[in-house]
Structures are given as C-alpha cells and as structure tokens.
Amino acid sequence: MTKDSIKDAMLISPIENISMAFSKLSDPDDNYHQSSFIPPINLREIIIQLDEPAYQVSIPELKITEQWTGQDKKKKSLLMESVTIISNNKIKEFLPNNVMNGGRLVNKDFVRDSITLFPGTKKDTSVILYDKKTELTPIIEKNGKVRFDVDLKIRASVELMKNDITRKQYESEIKRSIKKEIKKTYQYTQKRDIDLFKLSKILYRNENDTWKRIENEGMIPLEDDTLRSICVEVELQDTGKQKLSPIFEGQKDKGVENQ
C-alpha cells in the first residue's frame, strides 16, 4: 500500500549503481530478516487471511522519503514503517509505526529487531532482540468469557553495556518494555475493532465450539481485559566485545572490560 506514486515507488533503487533486485520491494524477506518490524506478505497469504477469522489482513504501507547521500545531493528511498488493515475488500484502518512495536513481538515470523531501554535518560541503551518464541493460549473461564495468556521467550544482546546497570536491571527493563509495547498495541487496535494478534483465529483453531458460540462475522469480542496475562522470559547474552561486571554471579565489580 502507498499514498505516493506507485510508479515512483516501483522505480526506487536501494543504493546508487546497485541492482533493483536488492530493493525493499524486490527482496522484502532479506530486509525483514535484518529488522523484523513489519512482515512482508504475498498475494497468496493475503487471500488466505481474508478467508479466515477475523477476515482482516495487515499490508505494509510504503512511504517515499528523501535522504542525504552527499553534501549537495538527496536520494529518494522507501520507508516501510506502518501498515494498512484490509477487511471485506475495504481499507479498515491505517496503523502508525509506533503501534507496530508490540505487533512485531507477537508475530510468529519475527527474526530480530532492536528495542531502546531507558529512553530519554543517560542510561539510554539499544538492545537487539532475537530467537523469539511466543505462545498465545485461550482460557475459557467459568462464566464462558474467553481470555488469553501470552507467553514470550526471547534472547537479547546489549550493544553497549554500561557499568552502572546490572544484569538484573537490564533483564527487568527488557521485560517491562516488551509488556508495555504489547499492551499498547493491543489497546490501540482493540478500540478500533482490529484483531492484530489474530486471537479469533487462535480460538477458531483451538476451541472451535467456543468460537462458534461467541463469534460475530468471524471475529470474537475483544475487551480491555481479553489479555489475561503477559509473561516474558529474557535470556541476556554478552555482546562478545565488552562485558559488564557483575553480569554473571561470582564476578567482581570491575566496570567495563575488554575481552
């Protein structure tokens, strides 16, 4: 999807004198493996998702921007930082890029991406997230209400470790940030009747009788408390270039050391 000229978007090359075969349009999977923010989708997947509960599909939205490539020269490039929700062959909603922060962490195809800890402070730190495993489990309560537990396991690598932050503090902040992003994304989309986490599809596959009882045009009711719990497990890895003491038990506090 794009609000810009389709012709201009199709003709933008990644870098000067590089084949168009390496553009974001021609090779979206490789770009997604480097930064798993918004997953690409092919026509077959679009058709399948529009035929499954809740009959909604997320399509990447492209934006043409200009960036400096030299002192006196700008070059057009493509940004892929938001999505368009399509339902019943109509545009349902445009989701801004900050809403997708939580969506990427629930997406099953996530490979790697970064997250910023302690933003706007002297402790501001960038962390790479990878090896993610997410499980969304439907819970049928005694009153018949359906809620979901989110269990997420992920590895993280701190690009620049700081000597005034312990391992536990890093892990605690990563967990807090991930939970915050997932909640923010769910709350934003739930209010707009968008099932970005595909909860309707999960219930359809796992508890079909319950899905039949509560579904409306393929979609189950999404309420403020539909996400019952969000459990996050983080395994913090050393960057291999620098390490912070004490990260591992038994180490003395020596500050930042080169390995």
GROMACS .gro file of C-alpha atoms in nm:
model
  259
    1MET     CA    1   0.000   0.000   0.000
    2THR     CA    2   0.116   0.353  -0.065
    3LYS     CA    3  -0.030   0.701  -0.074
    4ASP     CA    4   0.255   0.810  -0.300
    5SER     CA    5   0.305   0.750  -0.670
    6ILE     CA    6   0.311   0.375  -0.743
    7LYS     CA    7   0.541   0.435  -1.040
    8ASP     CA    8   0.793   0.630  -0.830
    9ALA     CA    9   0.784   0.366  -0.556
   10MET     CA   10   0.849   0.085  -0.804
   11LEU     CA   11   1.149   0.262  -0.957
   12ILE     CA   12   1.338   0.348  -0.637
   13SER     CA   13   1.668   0.159  -0.612
   14PRO     CA   14   1.842   0.081  -0.279
   15ILE     CA   15   2.182   0.242  -0.347
   16GLU     CA   16   2.338   0.409  -0.649
   17ASN     CA   17   2.450   0.158  -0.916
   18ILE     CA   18   2.303  -0.141  -0.728
   19SER     CA   19   2.057  -0.377  -0.898
   20MET     CA   20   1.685  -0.324  -0.840
   21ALA     CA   21   1.678  -0.691  -0.735
   22PHE     CA   22   1.804  -0.577  -0.393
   23SER     CA   23   1.533  -0.317  -0.331
   24LYS     CA   24   1.282  -0.345  -0.048
   25LEU     CA   25   1.013  -0.430  -0.300
   26SER     CA   26   1.212  -0.697  -0.484
   27ASP     CA   27   1.374  -0.857  -0.177
   28PRO     CA   28   1.149  -0.780   0.122
   29ASP     CA   29   1.234  -1.101   0.310
   30ASP     CA   30   1.603  -1.015   0.340
   31ASN     CA   31   1.518  -0.669   0.473
   32TYR     CA   32   1.274  -0.823   0.721
   33HIS     CA   33   1.538  -1.067   0.850
   34GLN     CA   34   1.762  -0.770   0.933
   35SER     CA   35   1.488  -0.574   1.104
   36SER     CA   36   1.166  -0.764   1.177
   37PHE     CA   37   0.936  -0.468   1.219
   38ILE     CA   38   0.665  -0.514   0.956
   39PRO     CA   39   0.647  -0.853   0.780
   40PRO     CA   40   0.611  -0.865   0.401
   41ILE     CA   41   0.316  -1.055   0.263
   42ASN     CA   42   0.246  -1.217  -0.073
   43LEU     CA   43  -0.083  -1.236  -0.260
   44ARG     CA   44  -0.147  -1.597  -0.159
   45GLU     CA   45  -0.118  -1.509   0.211
   46ILE     CA   46  -0.350  -1.211   0.166
   47ILE     CA   47  -0.620  -1.432   0.014
   48ILE     CA   48  -0.583  -1.692   0.292
   49GLN     CA   49  -0.601  -1.434   0.573
   50LEU     CA   50  -0.906  -1.266   0.422
   51ASP     CA   51  -1.078  -1.606   0.425
   52GLU     CA   52  -1.001  -1.681   0.792
   53PRO     CA   53  -1.129  -1.524   1.115
   54ALA     CA   54  -1.137  -1.227   1.166
   55TYR     CA   55  -1.121  -1.165   0.790
   56GLN     CA   56  -0.854  -0.898   0.832
   57VAL     CA   57  -0.509  -0.867   0.680
   58SER     CA   58  -0.215  -0.635   0.750
   59ILE     CA   59  -0.041  -0.495   0.443
   60PRO     CA   60   0.284  -0.293   0.468
   61GLU     CA   61   0.248   0.073   0.381
   62LEU     CA   62   0.529   0.229   0.177
   63LYS     CA   63   0.632   0.592   0.201
   64ILE     CA   64   0.873   0.774  -0.028
   65THR     CA   65   1.122   0.991   0.156
   66GLU     CA   66   1.437   1.183   0.068
   67GLN     CA   67   1.765   1.128   0.249
   68TRP     CA   68   2.104   1.293   0.211
   69THR     CA   69   2.360   1.080   0.025
   70GLY     CA   70   2.618   1.351  -0.017
   71GLN     CA   71   2.688   1.713   0.070
   72ASP     CA   72   2.462   1.854  -0.203
   73LYS     CA   73   2.254   1.558  -0.308
   74LYS     CA   74   1.939   1.390  -0.182
   75LYS     CA   75   1.817   1.049  -0.290
   76LYS     CA   76   1.468   0.906  -0.270
   77SER     CA   77   1.422   0.592  -0.064
   78LEU     CA   78   1.138   0.378   0.067
   79LEU     CA   79   1.028   0.358   0.427
   80MET     CA   80   0.816   0.069   0.549
   81GLU     CA   81   0.709   0.170   0.898
   82SER     CA   82   0.330   0.142   0.910
   83VAL     CA   83   0.056  -0.094   0.795
   84THR     CA   84  -0.289  -0.079   0.642
   85ILE     CA   85  -0.563  -0.310   0.769
   86ILE     CA   86  -0.785  -0.450   0.494
   87SER     CA   87  -1.120  -0.619   0.567
   88ASN     CA   88  -1.409  -0.708   0.336
   89ASN     CA   89  -1.214  -0.566   0.041
   90LYS     CA   90  -1.201  -0.224   0.207
   91ILE     CA   91  -0.940  -0.022   0.391
   92LYS     CA   92  -1.035  -0.051   0.758
   93GLU     CA   93  -0.756   0.143   0.930
   94PHE     CA   94  -0.407   0.287   0.892
   95LEU     CA   95  -0.187   0.191   1.187
   96PRO     CA   96   0.103   0.427   1.273
   97ASN     CA   97   0.453   0.286   1.317
   98ASN     CA   98   0.465   0.316   1.698
   99VAL     CA   99   0.162   0.086   1.723
  100MET     CA  100   0.355  -0.189   1.544
  101ASN     CA  101   0.617  -0.215   1.820
  102GLY     CA  102   0.403  -0.463   2.009
  103GLY     CA  103   0.276  -0.632   1.695
  104ARG     CA  104   0.624  -0.738   1.585
  105LEU     CA  105   0.686  -0.912   1.918
  106VAL     CA  106   0.379  -1.131   1.879
  107ASN     CA  107   0.436  -1.206   1.510
  108LYS     CA  108   0.544  -1.568   1.464
  109ASP     CA  109   0.788  -1.477   1.182
  110PHE     CA  110   0.992  -1.235   1.393
  111VAL     CA  111   1.368  -1.282   1.341
  112ARG     CA  112   1.547  -0.988   1.505
  113ASP     CA  113   1.499  -0.622   1.584
  114SER     CA  114   1.607  -0.363   1.838
  115ILE     CA  115   1.446  -0.204   2.140
  116THR     CA  116   1.553   0.105   2.335
  117LEU     CA  117   1.580   0.087   2.713
  118PHE     CA  118   1.565   0.386   2.947
  119PRO     CA  119   1.479   0.626   2.656
  120GLY     CA  120   1.548   0.993   2.715
  121THR     CA  121   1.787   0.930   3.005
  122LYS     CA  122   2.163   0.895   3.047
  123LYS     CA  123   2.107   0.518   3.063
  124ASP     CA  124   1.959   0.514   2.710
  125THR     CA  125   2.064   0.176   2.565
  126SER     CA  126   1.989  -0.015   2.243
  127VAL     CA  127   1.923  -0.389   2.273
  128ILE     CA  128   1.896  -0.648   1.995
  129LEU     CA  129   1.612  -0.899   2.037
  130TYR     CA  130   1.620  -1.239   1.862
  131ASP     CA  131   1.530  -1.610   1.896
  132LYS     CA  132   1.177  -1.522   1.999
  133LYS     CA  133   0.911  -1.779   2.084
  134THR     CA  134   0.555  -1.666   2.150
  135GLU     CA  135   0.255  -1.870   2.257
  136LEU     CA  136  -0.098  -1.731   2.293
  137THR     CA  137  -0.323  -1.967   2.489
  138PRO     CA  138  -0.702  -1.924   2.506
  139ILE     CA  139  -0.851  -1.958   2.855
  140ILE     CA  140  -1.223  -2.036   2.887
  141GLU     CA  141  -1.339  -1.904   3.223
  142LYS     CA  142  -1.630  -2.047   3.427
  143ASN     CA  143  -1.864  -1.769   3.314
  144GLY     CA  144  -1.787  -1.852   2.949
  145LYS     CA  145  -1.568  -1.548   2.894
  146VAL     CA  146  -1.262  -1.604   2.675
  147ARG     CA  147  -0.926  -1.454   2.767
  148PHE     CA  148  -0.571  -1.520   2.655
  149ASP     CA  149  -0.235  -1.577   2.821
  150VAL     CA  150   0.071  -1.451   2.634
  151ASP     CA  151   0.397  -1.638   2.700
  152LEU     CA  152   0.705  -1.496   2.533
  153LYS     CA  153   1.064  -1.618   2.549
  154ILE     CA  154   1.338  -1.414   2.388
  155ARG     CA  155   1.711  -1.361   2.380
  156ALA     CA  156   1.866  -1.019   2.398
  157SER     CA  157   2.210  -0.875   2.329
  158VAL     CA  158   2.313  -0.536   2.467
  159GLU     CA  159   2.516  -0.342   2.211
  160LEU     CA  160   2.685  -0.118   2.467
  161MET     CA  161   2.684  -0.228   2.829
  162LYS     CA  162   2.710   0.040   3.095
  163ASN     CA  163   2.888  -0.010   3.422
  164ASP     CA  164   2.609   0.136   3.636
  165ILE     CA  165   2.343  -0.112   3.519
  166THR     CA  166   2.335  -0.470   3.644
  167ARG     CA  167   2.223  -0.778   3.453
  168LYS     CA  168   1.902  -0.797   3.656
  169GLN     CA  169   1.825  -0.434   3.577
  170TYR     CA  170   1.874  -0.496   3.204
  171GLU     CA  171   1.650  -0.803   3.207
  172SER     CA  172   1.386  -0.632   3.420
  173GLU     CA  173   1.374  -0.331   3.188
  174ILE     CA  174   1.356  -0.551   2.876
  175LYS     CA  175   1.061  -0.740   3.026
  176ARG     CA  176   0.889  -0.416   3.126
  177SER     CA  177   0.939  -0.261   2.781
  178ILE     CA  178   0.810  -0.569   2.596
  179LYS     CA  179   0.499  -0.593   2.815
  180LYS     CA  180   0.434  -0.221   2.771
  181GLU     CA  181   0.460  -0.241   2.392
  182ILE     CA  182   0.232  -0.544   2.366
  183LYS     CA  183  -0.031  -0.381   2.590
  184LYS     CA  184  -0.012  -0.053   2.398
  185THR     CA  185  -0.058  -0.226   2.063
  186TYR     CA  186  -0.347  -0.439   2.187
  187GLN     CA  187  -0.529  -0.144   2.347
  188TYR     CA  188  -0.493   0.071   2.035
  189THR     CA  189  -0.616  -0.197   1.795
  190GLN     CA  190  -0.886  -0.339   2.024
  191LYS     CA  191  -1.056   0.001   2.044
  192ARG     CA  192  -1.067   0.007   1.663
  193ASP     CA  193  -1.208  -0.344   1.628
  194ILE     CA  194  -0.882  -0.479   1.485
  195ASP     CA  195  -0.760  -0.827   1.576
  196LEU     CA  196  -0.389  -0.769   1.507
  197PHE     CA  197  -0.281  -1.059   1.732
  198LYS     CA  198  -0.515  -1.299   1.545
  199LEU     CA  199  -0.690  -1.407   1.865
  200SER     CA  200  -1.004  -1.501   1.672
  201LYS     CA  201  -0.804  -1.735   1.452
  202ILE     CA  202  -0.634  -1.893   1.755
  203LEU     CA  203  -0.968  -1.964   1.923
  204TYR     CA  204  -1.108  -2.093   1.593
  205ARG     CA  205  -0.824  -2.342   1.566
  206ASN     CA  206  -0.804  -2.448   1.933
  207GLU     CA  207  -1.157  -2.413   2.076
  208ASN     CA  208  -1.386  -2.424   1.775
  209ASP     CA  209  -1.709  -2.482   1.971
  210THR     CA  210  -1.640  -2.178   2.188
  211TRP     CA  211  -1.552  -1.974   1.881
  212LYS     CA  212  -1.885  -2.065   1.718
  213ARG     CA  213  -2.069  -1.958   2.033
  214ILE     CA  214  -1.924  -1.608   2.058
  215GLU     CA  215  -1.805  -1.513   1.708
  216ASN     CA  216  -1.965  -1.236   1.506
  217GLU     CA  217  -1.872  -1.236   1.137
  218GLY     CA  218  -1.567  -1.443   1.224
  219MET     CA  219  -1.438  -1.216   1.499
  220ILE     CA  220  -1.461  -1.279   1.873
  221PRO     CA  221  -1.532  -0.994   2.119
  222LEU     CA  222  -1.213  -0.816   2.218
  223GLU     CA  223  -1.235  -0.637   2.552
  224ASP     CA  224  -0.995  -0.433   2.764
  225ASP     CA  225  -0.903  -0.738   2.973
  226THR     CA  226  -0.900  -1.005   2.698
  227LEU     CA  227  -0.525  -1.039   2.751
  228ARG     CA  228  -0.529  -1.205   3.093
  229SER     CA  229  -0.153  -1.216   3.144
  230ILE     CA  230   0.171  -1.138   2.962
  231CYS     CA  231   0.465  -1.348   3.080
  232VAL     CA  232   0.809  -1.259   2.941
  233GLU     CA  233   1.131  -1.457   2.988
  234VAL     CA  234   1.456  -1.290   2.881
  235GLU     CA  235   1.796  -1.451   2.833
  236LEU     CA  236   2.058  -1.175   2.820
  237GLN     CA  237   2.364  -1.253   2.609
  238ASP     CA  238   2.708  -1.093   2.618
  239THR     CA  239   2.798  -0.892   2.306
  240GLY     CA  240   3.142  -1.058   2.287
  241LYS     CA  241   3.315  -0.722   2.264
  242GLN     CA  242   3.252  -0.577   2.605
  243LYS     CA  243   3.112  -0.708   2.924
  244LEU     CA  244   2.974  -0.553   3.236
  245SER     CA  245   3.067  -0.674   3.581
  246PRO     CA  246   2.881  -0.803   3.763
  247ILE     CA  247   2.676  -0.970   3.487
  248PHE     CA  248   2.744  -1.325   3.598
  249GLU     CA  249   2.737  -1.449   3.954
  250GLY     CA  250   3.075  -1.456   4.122
  251GLN     CA  251   3.224  -1.172   3.918
  252LYS     CA  252   3.364  -0.874   4.097
  253ASP     CA  253   3.251  -0.527   4.000
  254LYS     CA  254   3.533  -0.413   3.771
  255GLY     CA  255   3.327  -0.195   3.542
  256VAL     CA  256   3.356  -0.233   3.168
  257GLU     CA  257   3.632  -0.466   3.049
  258ASN     CA  258   3.754  -0.565   2.706
  259GLN     CA  259   3.751  -0.937   2.648
   0.00000   0.00000   0.00000
